[in-house]
Coordinates of C-alpha atoms and ligand atoms in Angstrom, one line a residue:
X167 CA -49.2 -5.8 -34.7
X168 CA -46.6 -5.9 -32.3
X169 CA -44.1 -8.4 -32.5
X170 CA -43.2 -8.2 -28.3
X171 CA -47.0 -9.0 -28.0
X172 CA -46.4 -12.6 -29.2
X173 CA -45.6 -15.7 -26.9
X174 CA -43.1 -17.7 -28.4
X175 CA -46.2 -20.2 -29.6
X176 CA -48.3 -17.6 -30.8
X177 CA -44.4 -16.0 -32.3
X178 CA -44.5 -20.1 -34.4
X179 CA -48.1 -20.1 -35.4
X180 CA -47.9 -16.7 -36.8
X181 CA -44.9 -17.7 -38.8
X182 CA -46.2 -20.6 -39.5
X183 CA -49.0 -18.8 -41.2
X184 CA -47.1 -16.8 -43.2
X185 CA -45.5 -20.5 -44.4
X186 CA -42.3 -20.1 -42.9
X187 CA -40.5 -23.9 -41.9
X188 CA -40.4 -24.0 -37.9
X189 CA -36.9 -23.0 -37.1
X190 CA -37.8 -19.9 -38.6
X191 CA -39.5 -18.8 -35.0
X192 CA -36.2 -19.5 -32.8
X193 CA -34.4 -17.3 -35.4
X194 CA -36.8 -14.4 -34.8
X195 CA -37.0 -15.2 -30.9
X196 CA -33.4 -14.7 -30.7
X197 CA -33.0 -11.7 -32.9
X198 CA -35.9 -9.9 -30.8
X199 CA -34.7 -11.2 -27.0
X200 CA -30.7 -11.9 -27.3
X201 CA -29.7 -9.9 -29.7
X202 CA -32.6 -7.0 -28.9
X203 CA -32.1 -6.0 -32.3
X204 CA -34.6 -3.0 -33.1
X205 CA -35.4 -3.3 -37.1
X206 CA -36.6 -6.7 -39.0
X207 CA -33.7 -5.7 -41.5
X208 CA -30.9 -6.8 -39.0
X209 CA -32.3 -10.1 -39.0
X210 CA -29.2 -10.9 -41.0
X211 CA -30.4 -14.9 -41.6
X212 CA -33.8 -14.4 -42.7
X213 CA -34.8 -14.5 -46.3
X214 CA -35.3 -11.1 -47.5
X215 CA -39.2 -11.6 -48.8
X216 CA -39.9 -12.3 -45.0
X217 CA -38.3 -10.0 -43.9
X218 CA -40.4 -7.3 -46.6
X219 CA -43.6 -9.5 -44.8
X220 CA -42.4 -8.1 -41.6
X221 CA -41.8 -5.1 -42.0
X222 CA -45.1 -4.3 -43.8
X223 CA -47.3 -6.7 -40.9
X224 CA -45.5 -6.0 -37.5
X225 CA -43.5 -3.4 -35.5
X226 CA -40.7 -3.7 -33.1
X227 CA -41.0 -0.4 -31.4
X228 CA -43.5 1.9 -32.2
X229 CA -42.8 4.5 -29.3
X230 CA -40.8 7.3 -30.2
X231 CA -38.4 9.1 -28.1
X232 CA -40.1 12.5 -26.9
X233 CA -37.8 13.4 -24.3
X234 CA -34.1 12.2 -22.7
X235 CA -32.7 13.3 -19.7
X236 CA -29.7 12.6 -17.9
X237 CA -28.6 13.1 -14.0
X238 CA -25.7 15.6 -13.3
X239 CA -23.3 13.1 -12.6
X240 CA -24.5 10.7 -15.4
X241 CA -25.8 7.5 -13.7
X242 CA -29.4 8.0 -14.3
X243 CA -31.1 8.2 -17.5
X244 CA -35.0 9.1 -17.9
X245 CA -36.3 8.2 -21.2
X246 CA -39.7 9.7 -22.1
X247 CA -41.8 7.8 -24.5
X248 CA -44.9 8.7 -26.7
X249 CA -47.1 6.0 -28.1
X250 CA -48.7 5.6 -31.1
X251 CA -52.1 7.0 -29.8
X252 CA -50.2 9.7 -27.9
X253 CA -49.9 8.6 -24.4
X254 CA -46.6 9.1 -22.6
X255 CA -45.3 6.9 -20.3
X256 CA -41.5 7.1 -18.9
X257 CA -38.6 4.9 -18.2
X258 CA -35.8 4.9 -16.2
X259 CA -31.9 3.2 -15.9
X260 CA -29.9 3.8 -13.0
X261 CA -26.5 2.9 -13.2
X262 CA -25.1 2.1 -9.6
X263 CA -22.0 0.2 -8.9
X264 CA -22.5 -2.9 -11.2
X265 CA -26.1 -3.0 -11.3
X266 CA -28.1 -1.6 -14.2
X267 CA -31.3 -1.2 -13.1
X268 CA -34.8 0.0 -15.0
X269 CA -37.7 1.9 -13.7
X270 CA -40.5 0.6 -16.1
X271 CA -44.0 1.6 -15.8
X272 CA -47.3 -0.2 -16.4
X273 CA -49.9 2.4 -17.2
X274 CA -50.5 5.3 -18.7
X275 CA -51.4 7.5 -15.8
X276 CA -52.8 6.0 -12.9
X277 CA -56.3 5.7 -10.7
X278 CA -55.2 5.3 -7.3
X279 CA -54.4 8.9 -6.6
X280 CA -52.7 9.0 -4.1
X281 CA -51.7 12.6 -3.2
X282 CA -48.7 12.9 -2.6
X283 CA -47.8 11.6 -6.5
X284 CA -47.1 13.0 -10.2
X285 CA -48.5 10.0 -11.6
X286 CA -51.9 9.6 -9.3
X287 CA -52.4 13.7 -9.7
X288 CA -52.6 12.9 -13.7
X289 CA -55.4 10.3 -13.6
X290 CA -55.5 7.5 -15.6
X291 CA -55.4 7.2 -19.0
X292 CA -55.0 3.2 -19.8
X293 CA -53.8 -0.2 -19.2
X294 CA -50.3 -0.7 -21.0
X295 CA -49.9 -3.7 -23.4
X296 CA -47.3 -6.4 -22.8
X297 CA -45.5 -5.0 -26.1
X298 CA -45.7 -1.6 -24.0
X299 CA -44.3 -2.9 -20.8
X300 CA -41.6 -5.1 -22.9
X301 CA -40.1 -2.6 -25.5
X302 CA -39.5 -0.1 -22.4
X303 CA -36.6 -3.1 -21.2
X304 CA -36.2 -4.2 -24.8
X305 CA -35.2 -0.6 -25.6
X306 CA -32.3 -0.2 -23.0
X307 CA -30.8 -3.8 -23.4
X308 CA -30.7 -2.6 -26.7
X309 CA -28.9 0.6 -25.7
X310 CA -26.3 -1.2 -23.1
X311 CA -25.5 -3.4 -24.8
X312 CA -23.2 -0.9 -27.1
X313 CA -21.3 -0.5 -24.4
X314 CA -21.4 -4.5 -23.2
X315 CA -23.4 -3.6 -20.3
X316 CA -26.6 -5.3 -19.5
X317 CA -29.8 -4.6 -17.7
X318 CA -29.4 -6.5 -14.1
X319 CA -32.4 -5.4 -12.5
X320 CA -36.1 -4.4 -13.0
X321 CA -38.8 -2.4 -10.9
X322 CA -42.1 -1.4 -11.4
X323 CA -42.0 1.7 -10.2
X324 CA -42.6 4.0 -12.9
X325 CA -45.8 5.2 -13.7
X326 CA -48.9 3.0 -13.0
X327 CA -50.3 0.1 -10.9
X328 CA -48.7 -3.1 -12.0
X329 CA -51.4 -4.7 -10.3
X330 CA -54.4 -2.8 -11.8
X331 CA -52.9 -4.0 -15.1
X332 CA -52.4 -7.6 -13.3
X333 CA -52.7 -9.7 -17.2
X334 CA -50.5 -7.7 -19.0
X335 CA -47.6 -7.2 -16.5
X336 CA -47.2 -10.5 -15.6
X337 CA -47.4 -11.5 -18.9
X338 CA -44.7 -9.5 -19.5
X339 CA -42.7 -10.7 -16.5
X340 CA -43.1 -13.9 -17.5
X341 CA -41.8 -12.9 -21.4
X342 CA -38.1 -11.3 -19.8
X343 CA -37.8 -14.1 -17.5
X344 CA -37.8 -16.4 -20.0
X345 CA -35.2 -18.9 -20.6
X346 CA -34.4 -19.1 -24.4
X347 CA -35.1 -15.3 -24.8
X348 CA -34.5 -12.6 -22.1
X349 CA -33.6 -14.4 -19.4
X350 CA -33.6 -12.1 -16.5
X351 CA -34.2 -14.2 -12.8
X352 CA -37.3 -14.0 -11.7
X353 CA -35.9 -12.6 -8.9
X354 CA -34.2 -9.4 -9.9
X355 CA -38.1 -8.0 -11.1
X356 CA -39.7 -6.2 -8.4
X357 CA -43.1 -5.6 -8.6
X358 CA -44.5 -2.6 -6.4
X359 CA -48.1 -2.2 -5.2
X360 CA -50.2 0.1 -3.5
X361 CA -52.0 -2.4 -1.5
X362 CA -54.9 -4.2 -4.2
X363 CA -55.7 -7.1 -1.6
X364 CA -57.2 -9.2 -3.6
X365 CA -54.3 -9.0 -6.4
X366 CA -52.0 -9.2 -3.9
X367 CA -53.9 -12.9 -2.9
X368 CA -54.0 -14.0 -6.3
X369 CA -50.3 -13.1 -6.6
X370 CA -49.7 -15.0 -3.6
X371 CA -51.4 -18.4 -5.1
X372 CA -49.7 -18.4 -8.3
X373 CA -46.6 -19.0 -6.4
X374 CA -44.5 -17.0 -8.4
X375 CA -40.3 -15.7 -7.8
X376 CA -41.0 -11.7 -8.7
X377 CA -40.5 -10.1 -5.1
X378 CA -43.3 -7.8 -4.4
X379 CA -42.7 -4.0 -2.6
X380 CA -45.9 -2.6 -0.8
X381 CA -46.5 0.7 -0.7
X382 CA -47.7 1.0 3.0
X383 CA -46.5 4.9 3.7
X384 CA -48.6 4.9 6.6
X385 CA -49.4 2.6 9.6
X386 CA -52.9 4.1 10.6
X387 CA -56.3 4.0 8.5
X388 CA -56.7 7.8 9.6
X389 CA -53.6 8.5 8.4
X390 CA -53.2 6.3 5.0
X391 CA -56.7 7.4 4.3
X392 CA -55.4 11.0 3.6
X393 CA -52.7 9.9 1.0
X394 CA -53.8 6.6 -0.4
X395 CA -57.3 7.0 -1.4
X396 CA -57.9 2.7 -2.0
X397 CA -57.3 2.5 1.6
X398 CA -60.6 3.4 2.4
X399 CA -61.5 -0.2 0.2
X400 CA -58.7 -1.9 1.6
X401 CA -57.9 -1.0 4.9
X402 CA -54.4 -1.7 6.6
X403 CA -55.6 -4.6 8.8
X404 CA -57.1 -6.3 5.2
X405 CA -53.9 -5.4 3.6
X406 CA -51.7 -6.6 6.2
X407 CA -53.8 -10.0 6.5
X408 CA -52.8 -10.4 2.4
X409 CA -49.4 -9.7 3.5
X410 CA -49.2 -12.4 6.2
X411 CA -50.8 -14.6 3.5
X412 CA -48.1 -13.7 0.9
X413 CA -45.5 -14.7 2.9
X414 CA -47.5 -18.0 4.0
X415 CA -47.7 -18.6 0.8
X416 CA -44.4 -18.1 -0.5
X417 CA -41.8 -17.8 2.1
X418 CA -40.6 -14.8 1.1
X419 CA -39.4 -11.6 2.3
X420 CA -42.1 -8.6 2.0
X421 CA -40.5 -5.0 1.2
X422 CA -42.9 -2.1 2.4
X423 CA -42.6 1.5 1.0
X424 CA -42.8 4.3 2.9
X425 CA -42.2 7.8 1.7
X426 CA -41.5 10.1 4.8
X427 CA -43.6 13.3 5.1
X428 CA -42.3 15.9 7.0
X429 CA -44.5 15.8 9.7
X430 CA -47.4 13.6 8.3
X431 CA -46.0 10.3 8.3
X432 CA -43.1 10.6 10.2
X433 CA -43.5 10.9 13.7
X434 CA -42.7 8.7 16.1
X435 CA -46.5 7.5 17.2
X436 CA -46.0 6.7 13.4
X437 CA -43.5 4.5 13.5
X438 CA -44.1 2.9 16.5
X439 CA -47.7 1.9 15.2
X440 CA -45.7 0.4 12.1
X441 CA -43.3 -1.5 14.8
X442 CA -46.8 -2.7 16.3
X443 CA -48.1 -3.7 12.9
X444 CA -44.6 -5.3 11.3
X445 CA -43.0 -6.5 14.3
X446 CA -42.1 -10.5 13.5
X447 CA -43.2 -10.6 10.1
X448 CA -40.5 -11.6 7.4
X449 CA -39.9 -8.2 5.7
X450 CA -38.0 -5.0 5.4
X451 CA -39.2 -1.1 4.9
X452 CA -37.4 0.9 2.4
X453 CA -37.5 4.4 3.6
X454 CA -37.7 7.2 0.6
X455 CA -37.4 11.1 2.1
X456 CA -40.7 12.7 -0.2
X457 CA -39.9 13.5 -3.6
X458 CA -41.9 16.7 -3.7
X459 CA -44.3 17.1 -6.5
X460 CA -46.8 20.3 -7.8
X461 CA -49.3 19.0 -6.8
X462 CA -48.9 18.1 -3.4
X463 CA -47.7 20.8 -0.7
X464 CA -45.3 18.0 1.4
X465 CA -42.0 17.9 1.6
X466 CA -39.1 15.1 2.7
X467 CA -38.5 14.6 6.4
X468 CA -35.2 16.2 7.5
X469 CA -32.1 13.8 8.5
X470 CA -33.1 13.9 12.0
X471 CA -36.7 12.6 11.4
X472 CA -35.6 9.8 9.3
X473 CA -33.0 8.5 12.0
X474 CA -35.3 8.8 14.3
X475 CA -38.1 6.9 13.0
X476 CA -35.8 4.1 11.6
X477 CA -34.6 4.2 15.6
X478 CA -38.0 3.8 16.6
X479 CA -38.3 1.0 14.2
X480 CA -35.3 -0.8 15.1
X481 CA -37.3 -1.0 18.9
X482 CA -39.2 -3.2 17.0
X483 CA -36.7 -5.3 15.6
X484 CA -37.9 -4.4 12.4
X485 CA -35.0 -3.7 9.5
X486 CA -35.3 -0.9 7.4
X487 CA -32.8 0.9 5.1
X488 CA -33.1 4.8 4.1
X489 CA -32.6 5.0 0.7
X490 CA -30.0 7.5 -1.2
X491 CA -31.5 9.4 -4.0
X492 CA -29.7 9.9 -7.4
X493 CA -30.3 11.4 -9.9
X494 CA -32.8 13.4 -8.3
X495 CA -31.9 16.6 -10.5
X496 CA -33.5 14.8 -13.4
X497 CA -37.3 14.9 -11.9
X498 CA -38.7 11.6 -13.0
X499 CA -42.0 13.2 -13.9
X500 CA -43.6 10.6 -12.4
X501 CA -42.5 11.8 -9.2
X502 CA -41.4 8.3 -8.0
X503 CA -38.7 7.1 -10.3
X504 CA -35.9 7.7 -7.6
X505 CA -33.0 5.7 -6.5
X506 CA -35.0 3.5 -3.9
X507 CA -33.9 0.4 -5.6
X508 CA -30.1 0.7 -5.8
X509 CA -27.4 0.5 -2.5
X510 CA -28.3 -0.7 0.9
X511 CA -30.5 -4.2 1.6
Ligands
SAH692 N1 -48.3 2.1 -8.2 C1 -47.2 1.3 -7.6 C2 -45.9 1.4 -8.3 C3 -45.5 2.8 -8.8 S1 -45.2 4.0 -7.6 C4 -47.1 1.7 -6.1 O1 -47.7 2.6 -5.7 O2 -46.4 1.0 -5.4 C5 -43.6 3.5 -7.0 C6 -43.3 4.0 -5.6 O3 -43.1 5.4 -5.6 C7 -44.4 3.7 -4.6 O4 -43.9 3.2 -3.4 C8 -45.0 5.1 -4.4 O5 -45.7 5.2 -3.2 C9 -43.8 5.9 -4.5 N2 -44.0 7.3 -4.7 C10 -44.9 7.9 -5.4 N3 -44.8 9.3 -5.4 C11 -43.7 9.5 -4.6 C12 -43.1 10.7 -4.2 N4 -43.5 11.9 -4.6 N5 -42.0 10.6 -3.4 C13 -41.5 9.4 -3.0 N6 -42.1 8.2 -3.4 C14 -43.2 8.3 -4.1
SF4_693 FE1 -50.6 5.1 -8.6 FE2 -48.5 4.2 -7.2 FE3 -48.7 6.8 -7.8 FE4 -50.4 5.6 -6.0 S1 -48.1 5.9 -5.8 S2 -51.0 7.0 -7.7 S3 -50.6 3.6 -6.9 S4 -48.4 5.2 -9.3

């Protein structure tokens, strides 16, 4: 078992089991999420037979380390990770000014293949658990905090559809948002989507902080259709409609992704059909240049495309920022892991 699969009432019934008195499950709880301690043996103020019972029952981390990498001028580390039934999956910090953010991912592979990405070219292999989606985080707090840093900021960008794996990821939300354990605001996880509408709804009703990023990339059907295959279940005007509901819903700010294309997505009849389609609604688009990938023959859109279409978008009064990659000599393999998150907005 995996001790970052427990909820902190399943964490004191366990114990409980084992015929531990109740305090015993706050000790654990703060060992695991404030003190993100990585062996049952540092659990300096537990008895030592429970601490044997541990270690022979549970697990802390059960991925090992298969592969590090670090960016030429040091800010961005990419962590790969194999499980224990072989999957890989990888993580990400970026280190920009004083944010420390992390690139997590939510699957093992993913099914939306869309073209233009590592992950989608790979297929999908399986759901992650919340211990999965938990130990990645767990792992660097860990790792920071050596050096008295801390992890500020979370996305959901790495491999995966956080929405495909909808239980698991926001189970895990909830467990590093949590106030006597992790306690990152709700607001500094960003969950990113491809566009599953009827997720996106359910999100929407639940009411919750976690700011949601949608990965629009295109603002005709004819033209999503060639790179995100789910449009053709969930077409831009159904998406959009979710999106107006979201923000109904919730009050808050939309981000849309859009990786420019070299002339695919990034023309101007492009641009002004996303003006047409986001002008008024409370959001913002990140714009990424294409990370290139083997699989895919695109390539980014040169400076002068990129001001141009955010010109074209500023017609519409909507706000968009172009976003600065770093770290981009280290590859994230899952062709997405790039700086979109740090600077600007
Ligand atoms: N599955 C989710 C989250 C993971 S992908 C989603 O699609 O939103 C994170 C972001 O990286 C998405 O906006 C995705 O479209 C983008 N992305 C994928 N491959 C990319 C590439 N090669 N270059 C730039 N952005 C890419
Ligand atoms: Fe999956 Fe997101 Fe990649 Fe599309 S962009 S294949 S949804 S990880």
């Amino acid at each position: 078992m995996n001790i970052y699969d427990l909820s902190y009432d399943e964490l004191m019934d366990w114990l409980a089991k084992l015929g531990e008195p109740k305090f015993r499950a706050q000790q654990v709880w703060n060992w695991l999420y404030t003190k993100y301690v990585t062996e049952f043996a540092e659990m300096r103020n537990l008895p030592k037979s429970l601490i044997e019972e541990l270690e022979e029952t549970a697990v802390i981390h059960n991925a090992t380390i298969a592969s590090e990498q670090h960016s030429s001028d040091g800010q961005t580390k990419k962590v790969l990770f194999q499980l224990p039934d072989g999957q890989f999956i990888e993580t990400v910090l970026m280190r920009y000014e004083k944010r420390r953010t992390l690139c997590i991912s939510t699957q093992a592979g993913c099914a939306m293949g869309c073209v233009f990405c590592a992950t989608g070219q790979m297929g999908f292999f399986r759901n992650l658990t919340v211990s999965e989606i938990v130990a990645q985080v767990l792992y660097f707090a860990h790792e920071l905090a050596q050096t008295g840093e801390h992890v500020t900021n979370i996305v959901m960008m790495g491999m995966g559809e956080p929405l495909h794996n909808y239980n698991n990821t926001l189970t895990a939300v909830d467990r590093l948002t949590d106030e006597t354990g992790f306690n990152l605001g709700a607001r500094k996880i960003t969950i990113s989507t491809v566009g599953l509408v009827p997720a996106i709804r359910r999100y929407a009703d639940e009411q919750r902080q976690t700011p949601l990023a949608i990965s629009l990339h295109a603002a005709t059907d004819a033209e999503r259709d060639k790179l995100i295959p789910i449009n053709h279940r969930w077409p831009i005007n159904d998406l959009i409609e979710a999106c107006h509901y979201y923000i109904e819903k919730t009050g808050r700010r939309l981000t849309f992704e859009w990786a420019l294309i070299s002339g695919e997505n990034d023309t101007i009849e492009q641009a002004r059909a996303l003006g047409n389609l986001l002008q008024g609604m409370l959001c913002h688009v990140n714009l990424i240049p294409l990370n290139p990938t083997a699989g895919y023959s695109g390539g980014p859109s040169s400076k002068e495309r990129v001001d141009a279409f955010q010109a074209e978008l500023a017609n519409f009064g909507v706000s968009s920022t172009v976003r600065v990659r770093r770290g981009i000599d280290i590859q994230a393999g899952c062709g997405q892991l790039r700086d979109r998150v740090v600077g600007g907005q």
